[in-house]
Amino acid sequence: MNAADCIFCKIARGEIPCEKLYEDDDLLAFEDANPAAPVHFLVIPREHIETLDDVEERHKTMLGKMMLVATKIARDKGIGATGYRQVINCRKSGGQVVFHLHLHIMGGRDMRQMG
Ligand code: 5GP
Ligand code: ZN
């Protein structure tokens, strides 16, 4: 999958609509189209990085920023105190479906019911 055909690159370029929560030069956060919890949004880098297995040393700052942006939005959505999950699925065995790195934030219910 290259950046031209990638669904999340298309979202980042504004070619596919999304419910945007945050954006800057490096990152984009938007609501998951098929939520698995009352709160379920994604944080993605603008750069087309296929999987967590493809990250490099130069991505270190961006990875930390992804978690911090996610944490701030979670707090704004009122789930900071009750808690939530931040998850990155990596490749086939990790359950990855979209091959553009993304961080899931899921909460608003008891997430201990999930595996
Ligand atoms: P994965 O299994 O790859 O970690 O998760 C991919 C996530 O992307 C799923 O939760 C799915 O609902 C979400 N998703 C897939 N296509 C789209 C889309 O076009 N728009 C949005 N907002 N979310 C999507
Ligand atoms: Zn992409």
Short mmCIF file of C-alpha atoms and ligand atoms in Angstrom, two decimals:
data_model
loop_
_atom_site.label_atom_id
_atom_site.label_comp_id
_atom_site.label_asym_id
_atom_site.label_seq_id
_atom_site.Cartn_x
_atom_site.Cartn_y
_atom_site.Cartn_z
CA MET A 1 0.00 0.00 0.00
CA ASN A 2 1.51 3.34 -1.00
CA ALA A 3 0.54 6.80 0.16
CA ALA A 4 -1.50 7.52 -2.99
CA ASP A 5 -3.93 4.65 -2.31
CA CYS A 6 -3.88 4.71 1.50
CA ILE A 7 -7.22 5.55 3.11
CA PHE A 8 -5.65 7.39 6.06
CA CYS A 9 -3.35 9.39 3.75
CA LYS A 10 -6.50 10.37 1.85
CA ILE A 11 -8.09 11.49 5.14
CA ALA A 12 -4.91 13.42 6.04
CA ARG A 13 -4.98 15.14 2.61
CA GLY A 14 -8.68 15.99 3.02
CA GLU A 15 -9.72 13.77 0.09
CA ILE A 16 -11.94 11.61 2.35
CA PRO A 17 -14.04 13.36 5.00
CA CYS A 18 -13.64 12.64 8.70
CA GLU A 19 -14.85 14.02 12.01
CA LYS A 20 -11.66 15.87 12.83
CA LEU A 21 -10.71 16.42 16.48
CA TYR A 22 -7.21 17.88 16.11
CA GLU A 23 -4.58 18.56 13.46
CA ASP A 24 -1.15 20.07 13.15
CA ASP A 25 1.82 19.74 10.80
CA ASP A 26 2.66 16.25 12.10
CA LEU A 27 -0.58 14.64 13.30
CA LEU A 28 -4.30 14.27 12.78
CA ALA A 29 -6.94 13.00 15.23
CA PHE A 30 -10.43 11.98 14.14
CA GLU A 31 -13.40 9.87 15.21
CA ASP A 32 -13.29 6.17 14.29
CA ALA A 33 -15.94 5.46 11.63
CA ASN A 34 -16.94 2.17 13.30
CA PRO A 35 -16.56 2.81 17.02
CA ALA A 36 -15.90 -0.12 19.36
CA ALA A 37 -16.70 2.00 22.44
CA PRO A 38 -18.72 5.17 23.26
CA VAL A 39 -15.48 7.13 22.83
CA HIS A 40 -13.29 5.82 19.99
CA PHE A 41 -10.98 8.06 18.05
CA LEU A 42 -7.71 7.64 16.17
CA VAL A 43 -4.47 9.61 16.09
CA ILE A 44 -2.33 9.23 12.96
CA PRO A 45 0.92 10.74 11.70
CA ARG A 46 0.62 12.66 8.42
CA GLU A 47 3.59 10.66 7.20
CA HIS A 48 2.69 7.32 5.65
CA ILE A 49 4.25 4.85 8.07
CA GLU A 50 2.71 1.44 7.44
CA THR A 51 3.10 -0.24 10.82
CA LEU A 52 4.62 0.11 14.28
CA ASP A 53 7.27 -2.29 12.98
CA ASP A 54 8.34 0.39 10.47
CA VAL A 55 9.00 3.22 12.92
CA GLU A 56 12.53 4.56 13.08
CA GLU A 57 14.61 6.54 15.54
CA ARG A 58 13.61 9.78 13.76
CA HIS A 59 9.93 9.09 14.63
CA LYS A 60 10.57 9.10 18.38
CA THR A 61 9.29 12.64 19.04
CA MET A 62 6.25 12.13 16.83
CA LEU A 63 5.30 8.88 18.65
CA GLY A 64 5.39 10.67 21.99
CA LYS A 65 3.34 13.51 20.54
CA MET A 66 0.70 11.03 19.32
CA MET A 67 0.22 9.76 22.88
CA LEU A 68 0.13 13.24 24.37
CA VAL A 69 -2.41 14.53 21.81
CA ALA A 70 -4.53 11.41 22.47
CA THR A 71 -4.34 11.95 26.21
CA LYS A 72 -5.40 15.59 25.92
CA ILE A 73 -8.39 14.78 23.70
CA ALA A 74 -9.41 11.94 26.05
CA ARG A 75 -9.35 14.41 28.93
CA ASP A 76 -11.39 16.93 26.89
CA LYS A 77 -13.92 14.17 26.18
CA GLY A 78 -14.27 13.55 29.92
CA ILE A 79 -12.72 10.08 30.16
CA GLY A 80 -9.40 11.09 31.68
CA ALA A 81 -10.48 10.28 35.23
CA THR A 82 -12.45 7.08 34.51
CA GLY A 83 -9.79 5.72 32.15
CA TYR A 84 -9.48 4.31 28.66
CA ARG A 85 -7.23 2.30 26.38
CA GLN A 86 -4.60 3.48 23.92
CA VAL A 87 -3.84 0.69 21.44
CA ILE A 88 -1.70 0.27 18.34
CA ASN A 89 -2.36 -2.91 16.36
CA CYS A 90 0.70 -4.11 14.44
CA ARG A 91 0.41 -6.25 11.32
CA LYS A 92 -1.70 -9.38 10.86
CA SER A 93 -1.36 -11.03 14.27
CA GLY A 94 -1.94 -7.68 15.96
CA GLY A 95 -5.24 -7.26 14.13
CA GLN A 96 -4.14 -4.36 11.93
CA VAL A 97 -6.54 -3.70 9.05
CA VAL A 98 -5.49 -0.23 7.86
CA PHE A 99 -1.79 -0.16 7.02
CA HIS A 100 -1.04 3.41 8.05
CA LEU A 101 0.13 3.72 11.66
CA HIS A 102 -2.69 4.74 14.00
CA LEU A 103 -3.28 4.95 17.72
CA HIS A 104 -6.73 3.90 18.96
CA ILE A 105 -8.22 5.60 22.01
CA MET A 106 -11.23 3.73 23.38
CA GLY A 107 -13.23 4.47 26.49
CA GLY A 108 -16.56 5.58 27.91
CA ARG A 109 -17.32 2.04 29.08
CA ASP A 110 -15.57 -0.68 31.04
CA MET A 111 -12.82 -1.71 28.62
CA ARG A 112 -11.85 -4.73 30.74
CA GLN A 113 -14.47 -6.70 28.79
CA MET A 114 -12.19 -6.56 25.74
CA GLY A 115 -9.40 -9.10 25.30
P1 5GP B 1 -6.93 -1.43 12.79
O1 5GP B 1 -7.63 -2.75 12.95
O2 5GP B 1 -6.21 -1.30 11.48
O3 5GP B 1 -6.06 -1.13 13.98
O4 5GP B 1 -8.09 -0.35 12.86
C1 5GP B 1 -8.52 0.41 11.78
C2 5GP B 1 -9.61 1.34 12.32
O5 5GP B 1 -9.87 2.31 11.34
C3 5GP B 1 -10.94 0.63 12.62
O6 5GP B 1 -11.31 0.90 13.97
C4 5GP B 1 -11.91 1.23 11.61
O7 5GP B 1 -13.21 1.40 12.15
C5 5GP B 1 -11.25 2.57 11.28
N1 5GP B 1 -11.52 3.04 9.91
C6 5GP B 1 -11.37 2.31 8.77
N2 5GP B 1 -11.66 3.08 7.70
C7 5GP B 1 -12.00 4.30 8.18
C8 5GP B 1 -12.40 5.52 7.55
O8 5GP B 1 -12.51 5.65 6.31
N3 5GP B 1 -12.68 6.58 8.36
C9 5GP B 1 -12.55 6.49 9.72
N4 5GP B 1 -12.85 7.61 10.43
N5 5GP B 1 -12.19 5.37 10.35
C10 5GP B 1 -11.91 4.28 9.58
ZN ZN B 2 -1.01 6.30 4.56
#
